[in-house]
CSV table of C-alpha atoms and ligand atoms in Angstrom, one decimal:
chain,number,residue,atom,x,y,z
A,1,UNK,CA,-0.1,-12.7,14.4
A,2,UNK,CA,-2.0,-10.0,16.0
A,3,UNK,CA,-2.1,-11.7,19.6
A,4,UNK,CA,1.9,-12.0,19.5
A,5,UNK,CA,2.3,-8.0,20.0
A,6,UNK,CA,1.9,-6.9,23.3
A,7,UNK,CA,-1.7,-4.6,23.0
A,8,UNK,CA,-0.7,-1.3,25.0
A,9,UNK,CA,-3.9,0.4,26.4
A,10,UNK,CA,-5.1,3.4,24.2
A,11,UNK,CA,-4.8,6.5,25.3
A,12,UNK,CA,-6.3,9.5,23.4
A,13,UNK,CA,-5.5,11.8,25.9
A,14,UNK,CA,-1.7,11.8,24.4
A,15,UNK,CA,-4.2,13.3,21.2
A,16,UNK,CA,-4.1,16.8,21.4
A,17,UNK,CA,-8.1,18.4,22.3
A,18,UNK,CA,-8.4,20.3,18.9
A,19,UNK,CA,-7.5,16.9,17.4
A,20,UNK,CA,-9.5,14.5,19.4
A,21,UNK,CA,-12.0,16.8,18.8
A,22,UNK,CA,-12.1,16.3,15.0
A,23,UNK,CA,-13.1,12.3,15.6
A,24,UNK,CA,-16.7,12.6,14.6
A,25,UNK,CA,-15.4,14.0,11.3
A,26,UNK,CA,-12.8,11.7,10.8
A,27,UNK,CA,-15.3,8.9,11.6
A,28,UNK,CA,-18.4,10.6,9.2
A,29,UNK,CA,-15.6,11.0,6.2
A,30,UNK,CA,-14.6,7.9,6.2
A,31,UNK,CA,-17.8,5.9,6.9
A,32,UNK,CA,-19.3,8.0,4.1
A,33,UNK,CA,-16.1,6.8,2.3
A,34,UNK,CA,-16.5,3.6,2.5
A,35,UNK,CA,-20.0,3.2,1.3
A,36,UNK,CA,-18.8,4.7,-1.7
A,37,UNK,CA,-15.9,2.6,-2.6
A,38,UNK,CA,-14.2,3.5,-6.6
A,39,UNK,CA,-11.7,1.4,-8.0
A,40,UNK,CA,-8.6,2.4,-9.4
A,41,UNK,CA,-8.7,5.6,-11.9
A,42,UNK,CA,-12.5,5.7,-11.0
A,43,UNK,CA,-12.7,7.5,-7.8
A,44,UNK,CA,-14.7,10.0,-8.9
A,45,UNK,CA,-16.9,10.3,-6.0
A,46,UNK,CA,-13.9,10.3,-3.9
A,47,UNK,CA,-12.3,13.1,-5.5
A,48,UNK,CA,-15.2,14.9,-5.9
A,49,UNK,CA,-15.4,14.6,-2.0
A,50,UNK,CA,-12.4,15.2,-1.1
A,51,UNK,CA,-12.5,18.3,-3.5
A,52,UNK,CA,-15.3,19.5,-2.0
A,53,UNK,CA,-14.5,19.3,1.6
A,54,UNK,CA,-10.7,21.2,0.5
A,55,UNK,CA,-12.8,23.9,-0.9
A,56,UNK,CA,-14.9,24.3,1.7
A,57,UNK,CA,-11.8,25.3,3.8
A,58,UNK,CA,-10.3,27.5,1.3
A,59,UNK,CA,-7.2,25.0,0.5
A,60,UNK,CA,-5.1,25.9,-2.9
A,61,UNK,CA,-5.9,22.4,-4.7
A,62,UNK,CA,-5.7,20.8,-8.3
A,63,UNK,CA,-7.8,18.2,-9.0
A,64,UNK,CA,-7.6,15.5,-12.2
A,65,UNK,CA,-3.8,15.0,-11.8
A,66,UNK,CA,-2.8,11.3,-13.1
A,67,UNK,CA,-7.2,11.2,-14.1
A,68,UNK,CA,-8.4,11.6,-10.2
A,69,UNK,CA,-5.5,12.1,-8.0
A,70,UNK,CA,-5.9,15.9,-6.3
A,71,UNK,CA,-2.7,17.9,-4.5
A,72,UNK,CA,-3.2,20.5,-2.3
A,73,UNK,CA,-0.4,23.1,-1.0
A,74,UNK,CA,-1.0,24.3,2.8
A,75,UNK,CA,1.4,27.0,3.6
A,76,UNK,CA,2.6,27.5,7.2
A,77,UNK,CA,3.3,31.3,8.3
A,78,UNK,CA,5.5,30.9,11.4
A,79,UNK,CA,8.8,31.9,9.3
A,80,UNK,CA,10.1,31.8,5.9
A,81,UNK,CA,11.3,28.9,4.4
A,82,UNK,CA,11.3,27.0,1.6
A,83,UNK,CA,11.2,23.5,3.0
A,84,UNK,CA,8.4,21.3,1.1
A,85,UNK,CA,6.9,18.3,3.2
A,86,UNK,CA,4.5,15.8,1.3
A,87,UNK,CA,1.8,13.9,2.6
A,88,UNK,CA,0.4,11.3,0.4
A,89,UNK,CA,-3.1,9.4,0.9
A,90,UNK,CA,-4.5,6.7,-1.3
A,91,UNK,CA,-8.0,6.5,-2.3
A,92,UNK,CA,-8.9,3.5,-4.2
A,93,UNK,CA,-10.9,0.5,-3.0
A,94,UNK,CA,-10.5,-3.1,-4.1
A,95,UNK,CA,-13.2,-5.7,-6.2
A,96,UNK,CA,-14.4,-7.1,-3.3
A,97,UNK,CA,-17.8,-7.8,-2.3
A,98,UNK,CA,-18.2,-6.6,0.8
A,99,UNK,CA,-19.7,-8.6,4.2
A,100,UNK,CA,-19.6,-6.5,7.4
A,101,UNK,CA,-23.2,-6.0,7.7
A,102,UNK,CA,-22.5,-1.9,9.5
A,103,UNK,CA,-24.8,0.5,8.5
A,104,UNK,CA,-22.0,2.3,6.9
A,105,UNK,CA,-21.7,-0.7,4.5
A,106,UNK,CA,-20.7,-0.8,0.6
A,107,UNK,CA,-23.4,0.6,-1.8
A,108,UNK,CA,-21.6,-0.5,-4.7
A,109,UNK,CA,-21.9,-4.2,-5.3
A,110,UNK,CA,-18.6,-6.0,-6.1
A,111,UNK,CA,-16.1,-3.0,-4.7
A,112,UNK,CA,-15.0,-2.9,-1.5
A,113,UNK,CA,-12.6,-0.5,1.0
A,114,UNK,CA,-11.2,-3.5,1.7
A,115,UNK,CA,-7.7,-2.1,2.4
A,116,UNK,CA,-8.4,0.9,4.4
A,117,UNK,CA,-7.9,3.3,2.0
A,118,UNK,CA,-10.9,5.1,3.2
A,119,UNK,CA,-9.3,5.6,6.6
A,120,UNK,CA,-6.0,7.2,4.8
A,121,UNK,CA,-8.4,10.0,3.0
A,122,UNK,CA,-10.2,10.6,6.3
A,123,UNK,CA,-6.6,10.6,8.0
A,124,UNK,CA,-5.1,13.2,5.1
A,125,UNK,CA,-8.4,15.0,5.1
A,126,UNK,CA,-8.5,15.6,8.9
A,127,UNK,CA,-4.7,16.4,8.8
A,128,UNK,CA,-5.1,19.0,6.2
A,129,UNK,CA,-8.3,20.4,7.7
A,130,UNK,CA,-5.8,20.5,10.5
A,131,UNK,CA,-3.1,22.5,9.1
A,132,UNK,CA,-4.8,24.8,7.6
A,133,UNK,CA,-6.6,26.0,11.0
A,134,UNK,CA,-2.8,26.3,12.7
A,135,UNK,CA,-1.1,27.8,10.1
A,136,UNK,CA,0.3,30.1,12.4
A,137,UNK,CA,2.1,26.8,13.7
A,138,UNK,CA,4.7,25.9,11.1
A,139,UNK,CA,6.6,27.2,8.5
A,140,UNK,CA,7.6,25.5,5.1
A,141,UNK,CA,4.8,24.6,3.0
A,142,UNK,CA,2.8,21.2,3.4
A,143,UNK,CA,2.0,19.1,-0.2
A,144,UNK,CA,-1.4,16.8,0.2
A,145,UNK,CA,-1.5,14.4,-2.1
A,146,UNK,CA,-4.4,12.0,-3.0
A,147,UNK,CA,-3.3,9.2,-5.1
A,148,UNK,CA,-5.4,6.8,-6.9
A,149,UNK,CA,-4.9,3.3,-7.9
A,150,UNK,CA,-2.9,2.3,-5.6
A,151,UNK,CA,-4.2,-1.5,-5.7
A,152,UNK,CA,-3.3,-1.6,-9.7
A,153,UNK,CA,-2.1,-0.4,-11.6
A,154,UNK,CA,-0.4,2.1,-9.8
A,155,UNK,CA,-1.2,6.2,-9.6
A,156,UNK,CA,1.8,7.2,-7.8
A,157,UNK,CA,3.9,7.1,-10.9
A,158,UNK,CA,2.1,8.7,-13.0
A,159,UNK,CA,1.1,11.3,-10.7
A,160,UNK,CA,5.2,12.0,-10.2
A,161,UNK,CA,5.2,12.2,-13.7
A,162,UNK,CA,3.0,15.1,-14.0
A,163,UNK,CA,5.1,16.8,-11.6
A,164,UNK,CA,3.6,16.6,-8.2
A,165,UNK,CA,6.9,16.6,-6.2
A,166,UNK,CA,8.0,20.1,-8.4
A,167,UNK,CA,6.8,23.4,-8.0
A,168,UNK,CA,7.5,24.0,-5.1
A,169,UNK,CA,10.0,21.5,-5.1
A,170,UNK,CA,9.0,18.7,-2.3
A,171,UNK,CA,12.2,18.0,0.5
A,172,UNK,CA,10.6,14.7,2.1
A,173,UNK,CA,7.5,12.6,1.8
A,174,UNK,CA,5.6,10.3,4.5
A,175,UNK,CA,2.8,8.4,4.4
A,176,UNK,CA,1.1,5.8,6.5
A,177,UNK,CA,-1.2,2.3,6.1
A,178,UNK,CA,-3.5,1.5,8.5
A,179,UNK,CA,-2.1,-1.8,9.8
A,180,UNK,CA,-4.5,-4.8,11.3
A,181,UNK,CA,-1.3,-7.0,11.2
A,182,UNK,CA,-0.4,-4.3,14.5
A,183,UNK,CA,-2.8,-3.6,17.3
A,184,UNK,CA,-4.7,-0.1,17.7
A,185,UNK,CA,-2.1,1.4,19.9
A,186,UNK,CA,1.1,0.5,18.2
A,187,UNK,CA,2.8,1.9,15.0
A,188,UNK,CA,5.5,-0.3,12.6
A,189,UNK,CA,8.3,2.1,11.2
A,190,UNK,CA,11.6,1.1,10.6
A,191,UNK,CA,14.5,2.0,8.6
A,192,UNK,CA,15.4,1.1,5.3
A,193,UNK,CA,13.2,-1.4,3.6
A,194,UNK,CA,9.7,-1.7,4.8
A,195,UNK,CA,7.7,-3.2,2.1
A,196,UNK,CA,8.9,-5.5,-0.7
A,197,UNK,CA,9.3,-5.4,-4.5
A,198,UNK,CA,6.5,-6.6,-6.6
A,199,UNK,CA,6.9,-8.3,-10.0
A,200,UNK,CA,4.7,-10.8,-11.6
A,201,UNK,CA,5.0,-13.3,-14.5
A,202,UNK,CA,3.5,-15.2,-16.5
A,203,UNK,CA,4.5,-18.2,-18.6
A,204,UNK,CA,2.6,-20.0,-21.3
A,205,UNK,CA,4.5,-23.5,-21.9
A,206,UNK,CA,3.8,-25.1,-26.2
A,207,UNK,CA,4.1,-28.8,-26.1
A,208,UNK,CA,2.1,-31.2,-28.1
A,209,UNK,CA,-0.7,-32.7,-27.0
A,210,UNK,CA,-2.0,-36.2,-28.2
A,211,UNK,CA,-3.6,-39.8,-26.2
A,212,UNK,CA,-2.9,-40.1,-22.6
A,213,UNK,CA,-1.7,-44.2,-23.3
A,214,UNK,CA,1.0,-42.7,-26.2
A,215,UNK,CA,2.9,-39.9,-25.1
A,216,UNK,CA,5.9,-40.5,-26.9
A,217,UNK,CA,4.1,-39.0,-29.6
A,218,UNK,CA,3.6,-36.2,-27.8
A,219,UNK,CA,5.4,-33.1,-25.9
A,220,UNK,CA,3.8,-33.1,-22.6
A,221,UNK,CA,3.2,-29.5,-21.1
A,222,UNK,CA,1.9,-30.8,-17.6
A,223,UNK,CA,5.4,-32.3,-17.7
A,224,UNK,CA,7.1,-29.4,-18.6
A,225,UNK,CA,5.7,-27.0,-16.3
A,226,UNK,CA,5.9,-29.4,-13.3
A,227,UNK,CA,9.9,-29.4,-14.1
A,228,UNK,CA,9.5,-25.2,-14.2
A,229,UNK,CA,7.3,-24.5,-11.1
A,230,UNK,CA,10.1,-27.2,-9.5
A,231,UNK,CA,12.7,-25.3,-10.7
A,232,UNK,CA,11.6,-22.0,-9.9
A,233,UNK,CA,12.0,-22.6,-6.5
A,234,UNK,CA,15.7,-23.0,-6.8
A,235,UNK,CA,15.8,-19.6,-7.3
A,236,UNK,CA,15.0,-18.1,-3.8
A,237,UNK,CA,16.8,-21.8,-2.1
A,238,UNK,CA,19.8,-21.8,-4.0
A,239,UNK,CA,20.7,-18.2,-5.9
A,240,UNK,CA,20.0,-15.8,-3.4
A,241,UNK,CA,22.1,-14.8,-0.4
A,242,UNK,CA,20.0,-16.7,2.9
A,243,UNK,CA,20.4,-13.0,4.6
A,244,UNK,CA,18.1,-11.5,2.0
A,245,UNK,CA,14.7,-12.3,1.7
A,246,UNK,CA,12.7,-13.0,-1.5
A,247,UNK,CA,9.8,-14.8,-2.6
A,248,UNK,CA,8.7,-16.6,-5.8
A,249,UNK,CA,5.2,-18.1,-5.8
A,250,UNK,CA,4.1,-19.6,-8.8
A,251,UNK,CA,-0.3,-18.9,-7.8
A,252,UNK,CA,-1.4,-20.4,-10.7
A,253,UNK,CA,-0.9,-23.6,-13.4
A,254,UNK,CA,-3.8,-24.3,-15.1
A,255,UNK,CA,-3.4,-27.1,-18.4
A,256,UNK,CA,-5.6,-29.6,-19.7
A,257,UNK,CA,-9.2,-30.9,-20.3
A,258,UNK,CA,-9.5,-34.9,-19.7
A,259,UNK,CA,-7.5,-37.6,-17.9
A,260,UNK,CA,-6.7,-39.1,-21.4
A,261,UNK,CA,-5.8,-36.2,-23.0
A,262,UNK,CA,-1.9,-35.2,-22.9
A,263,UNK,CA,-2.4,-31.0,-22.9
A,264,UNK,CA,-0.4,-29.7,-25.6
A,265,UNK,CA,-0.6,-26.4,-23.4
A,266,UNK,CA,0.0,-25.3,-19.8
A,267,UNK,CA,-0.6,-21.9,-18.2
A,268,UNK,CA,1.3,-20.6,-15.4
A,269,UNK,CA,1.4,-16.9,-13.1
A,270,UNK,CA,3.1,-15.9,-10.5
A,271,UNK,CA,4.8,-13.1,-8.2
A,272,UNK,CA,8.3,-12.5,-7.4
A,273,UNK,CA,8.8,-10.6,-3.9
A,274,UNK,CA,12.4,-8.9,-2.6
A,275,UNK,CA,13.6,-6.3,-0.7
A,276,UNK,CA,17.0,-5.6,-1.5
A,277,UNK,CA,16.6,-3.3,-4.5
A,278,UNK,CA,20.1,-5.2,-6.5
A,279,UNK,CA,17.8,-7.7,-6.8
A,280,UNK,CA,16.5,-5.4,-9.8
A,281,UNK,CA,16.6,-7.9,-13.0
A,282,UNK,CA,17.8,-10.3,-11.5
A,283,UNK,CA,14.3,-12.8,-11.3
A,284,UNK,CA,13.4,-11.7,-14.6
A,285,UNK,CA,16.8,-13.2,-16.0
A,286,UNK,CA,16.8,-15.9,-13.9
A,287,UNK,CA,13.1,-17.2,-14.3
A,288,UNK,CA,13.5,-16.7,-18.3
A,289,UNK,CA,16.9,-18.9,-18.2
A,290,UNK,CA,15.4,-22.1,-15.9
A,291,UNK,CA,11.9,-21.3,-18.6
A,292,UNK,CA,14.2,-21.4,-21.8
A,293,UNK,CA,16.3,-24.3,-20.5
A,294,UNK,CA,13.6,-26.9,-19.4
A,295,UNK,CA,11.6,-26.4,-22.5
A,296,UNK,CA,15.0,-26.8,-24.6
A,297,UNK,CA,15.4,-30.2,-22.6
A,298,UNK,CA,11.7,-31.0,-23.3
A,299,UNK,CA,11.2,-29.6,-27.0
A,300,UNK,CA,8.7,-27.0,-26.0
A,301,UNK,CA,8.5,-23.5,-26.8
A,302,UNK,CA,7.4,-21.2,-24.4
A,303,UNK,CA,5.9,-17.1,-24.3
A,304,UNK,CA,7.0,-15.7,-21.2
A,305,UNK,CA,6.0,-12.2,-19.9
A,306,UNK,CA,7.5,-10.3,-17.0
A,307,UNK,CA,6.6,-7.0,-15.5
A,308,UNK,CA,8.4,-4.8,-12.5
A,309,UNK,CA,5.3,-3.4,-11.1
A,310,UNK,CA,6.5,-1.7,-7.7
A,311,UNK,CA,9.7,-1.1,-6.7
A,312,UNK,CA,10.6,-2.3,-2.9
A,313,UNK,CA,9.5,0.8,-0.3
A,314,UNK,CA,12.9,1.8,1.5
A,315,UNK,CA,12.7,4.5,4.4
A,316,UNK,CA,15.2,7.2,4.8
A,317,UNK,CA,16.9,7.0,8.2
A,318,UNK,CA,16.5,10.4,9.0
A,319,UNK,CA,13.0,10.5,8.1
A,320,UNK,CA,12.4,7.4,9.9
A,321,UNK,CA,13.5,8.5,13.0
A,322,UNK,CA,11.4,11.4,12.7
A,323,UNK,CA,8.3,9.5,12.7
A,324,UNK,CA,9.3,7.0,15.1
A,325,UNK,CA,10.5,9.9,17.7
A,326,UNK,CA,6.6,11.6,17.2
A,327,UNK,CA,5.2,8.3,17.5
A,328,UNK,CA,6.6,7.7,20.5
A,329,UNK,CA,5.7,10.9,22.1
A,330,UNK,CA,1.6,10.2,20.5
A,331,UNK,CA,1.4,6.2,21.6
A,332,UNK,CA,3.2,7.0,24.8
A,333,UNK,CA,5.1,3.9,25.5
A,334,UNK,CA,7.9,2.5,23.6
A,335,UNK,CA,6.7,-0.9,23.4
A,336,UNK,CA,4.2,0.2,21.3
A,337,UNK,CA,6.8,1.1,18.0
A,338,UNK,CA,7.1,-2.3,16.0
A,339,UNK,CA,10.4,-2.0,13.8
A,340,UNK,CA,9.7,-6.2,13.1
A,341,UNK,CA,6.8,-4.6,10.7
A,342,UNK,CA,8.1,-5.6,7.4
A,343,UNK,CA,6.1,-7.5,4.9
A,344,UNK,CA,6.5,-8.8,1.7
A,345,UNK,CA,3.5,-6.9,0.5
A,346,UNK,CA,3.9,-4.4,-1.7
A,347,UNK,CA,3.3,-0.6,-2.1
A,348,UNK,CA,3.7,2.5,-4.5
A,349,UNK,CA,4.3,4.5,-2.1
A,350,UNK,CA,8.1,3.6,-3.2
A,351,UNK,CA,8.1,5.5,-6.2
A,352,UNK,CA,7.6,8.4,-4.2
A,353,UNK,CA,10.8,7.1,-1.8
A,354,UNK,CA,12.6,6.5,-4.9
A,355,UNK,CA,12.7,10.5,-6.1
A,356,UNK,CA,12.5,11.9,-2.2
A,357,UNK,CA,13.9,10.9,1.1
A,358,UNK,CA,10.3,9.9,3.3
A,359,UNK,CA,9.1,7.4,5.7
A,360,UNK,CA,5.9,4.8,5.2
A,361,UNK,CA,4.7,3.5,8.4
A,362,UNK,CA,2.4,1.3,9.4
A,363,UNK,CA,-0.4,2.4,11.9
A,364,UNK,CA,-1.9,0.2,14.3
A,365,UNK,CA,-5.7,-1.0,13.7
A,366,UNK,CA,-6.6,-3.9,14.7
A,367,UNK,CA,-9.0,-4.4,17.8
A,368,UNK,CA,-9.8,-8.3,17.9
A,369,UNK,CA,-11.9,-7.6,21.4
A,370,UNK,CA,-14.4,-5.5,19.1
A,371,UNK,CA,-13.9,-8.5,16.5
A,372,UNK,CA,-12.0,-5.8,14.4
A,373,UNK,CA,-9.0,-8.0,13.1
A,374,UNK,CA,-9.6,-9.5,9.4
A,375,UNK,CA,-6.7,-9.2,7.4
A,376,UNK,CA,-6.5,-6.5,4.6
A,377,UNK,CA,-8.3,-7.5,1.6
A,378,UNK,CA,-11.0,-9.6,3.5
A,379,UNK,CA,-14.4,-9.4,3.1
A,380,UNK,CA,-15.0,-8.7,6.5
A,381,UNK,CA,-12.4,-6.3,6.6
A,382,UNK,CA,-12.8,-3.5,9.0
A,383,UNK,CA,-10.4,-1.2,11.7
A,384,UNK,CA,-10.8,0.4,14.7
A,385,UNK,CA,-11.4,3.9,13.8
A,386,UNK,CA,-10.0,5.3,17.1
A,387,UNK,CA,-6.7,4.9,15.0
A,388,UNK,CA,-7.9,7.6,13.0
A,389,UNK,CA,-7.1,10.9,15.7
A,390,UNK,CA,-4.1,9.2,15.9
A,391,UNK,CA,-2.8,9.0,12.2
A,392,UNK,CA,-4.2,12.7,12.0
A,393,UNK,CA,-2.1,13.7,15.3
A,394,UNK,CA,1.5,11.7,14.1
A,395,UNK,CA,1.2,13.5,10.9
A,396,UNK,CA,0.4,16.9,12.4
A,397,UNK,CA,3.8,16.3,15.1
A,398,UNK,CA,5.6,15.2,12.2
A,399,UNK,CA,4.9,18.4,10.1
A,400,UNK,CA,5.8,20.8,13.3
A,401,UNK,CA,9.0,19.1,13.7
A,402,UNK,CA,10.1,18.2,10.4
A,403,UNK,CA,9.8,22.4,9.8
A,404,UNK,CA,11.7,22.6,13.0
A,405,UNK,CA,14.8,20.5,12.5
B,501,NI,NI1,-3.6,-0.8,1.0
């Protein structure tokens, strides 16, 4: 995937001096990041970092919002205004054991910055560090905001619901994810949706289990659920609109104990993927009706339980275009802007999207020549840390401009 995007030379000299020259601290937070990797609602150390280095540089901060998430407020003093602008980094890692044998390796066994969310803290830290020091260069005020749990179960909402985007009141959002699916040199941002909507099931099928050589005294669940996983596939071939895309994956079916043995139980979980946010109850109806009528046909009962996790991530045009014009001006050449970034992944950053107008964009981090090119949530994950000036330098562009406009 990587190899099919043209890999435009990197050129930090398009990174402002006082920028470029904050790279050995960008590279020191995050490495120290990521040998201390926290989980989601546990990134204590992380906070307590982050915290620490905010203090250090006199920033206005609150810490333990949504249990570790922090917020900082950096005002600008070029003119009055009351425009807000939010940043927003996540923090947490993933449980993942890491193998990248770098001295700046996991120390905790079994958790992993898998992700990259150590690189976005480093990013938001540098970019606040930043702002702060060239205050003098924009006006409005500039919200930070660290979120946890952003791999499950989700801290943006619940930090919205403490009231991060009030007081002041916050205009626009953006964010970034450092991408190895895009080059180092290249940035994916695009208009309207982005990332897709997650939602997961899971089904548990009651048949009747009984000897493999009589099953017509029996109510065959491995039956049953072959019909359903079957079935389910209908959905995406044959109820929704070919232009939209979707995605149901059933990832796991798990049912009986011998060959003989007819399972009077079957277990099955999967994930339901869409961008078009109409598409909003739709799976959940539609799985539960092909579940309730195959069992009906069969005589087995089923439990089925259904959860909207994150709503799809849809850019603002506007905002967009913001970030795409600065990213331009930072990478230099225009081949290196990716609108074909989308991916079916998912993100919380929507719930902020969802309450303000923002742009998520993807940044550029793969390096495959310096063997830097595992997919997120890898083992061996890892990114090419130049791409850290450069997250710190589109942010900083976008703030002076988005105060401008
Ligand atoms: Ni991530």
């Amino acid at each position: 995937m990587v190899s099919t995007f043209p890999n435009p030379a990197v050129d930090l000299s398009r990174i402002r001096l006082s920028i470029r020259s904050l790279q050995p601290q960008l590279i020191e937070w995050r490495r120290r990041l990521h040998q201390q990797p926290e989980l989601g609602f546990q990134e204590k150390l992380t906070a307590e970092f982050v915290s620490h280095k905010l203090q250090e540089w006199g920033i206005e901060h609150q810490t333990g919002i949504a249990q570790t998430g922090i917020v900082a407020t950096i005002k600008g003093n070029k003119l009055s205004t009351t425009k807000v602008l939010a940043i927003r980094a996540d923090m947490d890692a993933l449980p993942i054991q890491e193998l990248n044998e770098v001295p700046y390796r996991s120390q905790h066994d079994g958790v992993m910055h898998a992700c990259g969310h150590d690189g976005h803290t480093a990013i938001a830290l540098g970019t606040a560090y930043y702002l702060n020091q060239h205050r003098e260069d924009f006006a409005g005020a500039v919200k930070m905001i660290f979120q946890p749990a952003e791999e499950g179960p989700g801290g943006a909402k619940p930090m919205i619901e403490t009231g991060v985007l009030k007081n002041p009141d916050v205009d626009a959002i953006i964010g970034l994810h450092l991408w190895n699916n895009l080059p180092l040199g290249t940035v994916g941002v695009r208009s309207g949706a982005l990332m897709a909507a997650v939602e997961s099931f899971e089904c548990k099928i009651l048949g009747k289990g009984g000897h493999g050589a009589m099953p017509h005294q029996t109510i065959d669940s491995v039956v049953v659920a072959a019909q359903i996983v079957n079935a389910l596939q209908t959905i995406v071939a044959r109820n929704v609109n070919p232009i939209d895309s979707a995605v149901v994956t059933v990832g796991e079916l798990h049912a009986g104990t011998r060959r003989n043995v007819i399972a009077d139980t079957a277990r099955m979980s999967g994930t339901v993927r869409y961008f078009n946010p109409a598409f909003e109850g739709f799976f959940k109806q539609r799985i539960e009706q092909i579940v309730r009528g195959i069992c009906q046909s069969y005589g087995a009962s089923y439990d089925l339980e259904y959860s909207s996790l994150y709503p799809p991530v849809i850019n603002d045009a506007g905002m967009a275009e913001l970030v795409r014009s600065v990213a331009e001006d930072v990478i230099e050449t225009p081949v290196g802007i990716v609108p074909e970034c989308q991916t079916m992944g998912g993100e919380d950053m929507s719930f902020f999207l969802q309450e303000v107008p923002g742009c998520y964009f993807f940044l550029g981090s793969a390096n495959p020549d310096k063997d830097l090119a595992y997919p997120h949530h890898h083992p061996r994950f890892d990114f090419d840390e130049t791409a850290l000036a450069m997250g710190v330098e589109i942010f900083v562009r976008c703030v002076e401009k988005f105060f401008n406009y």
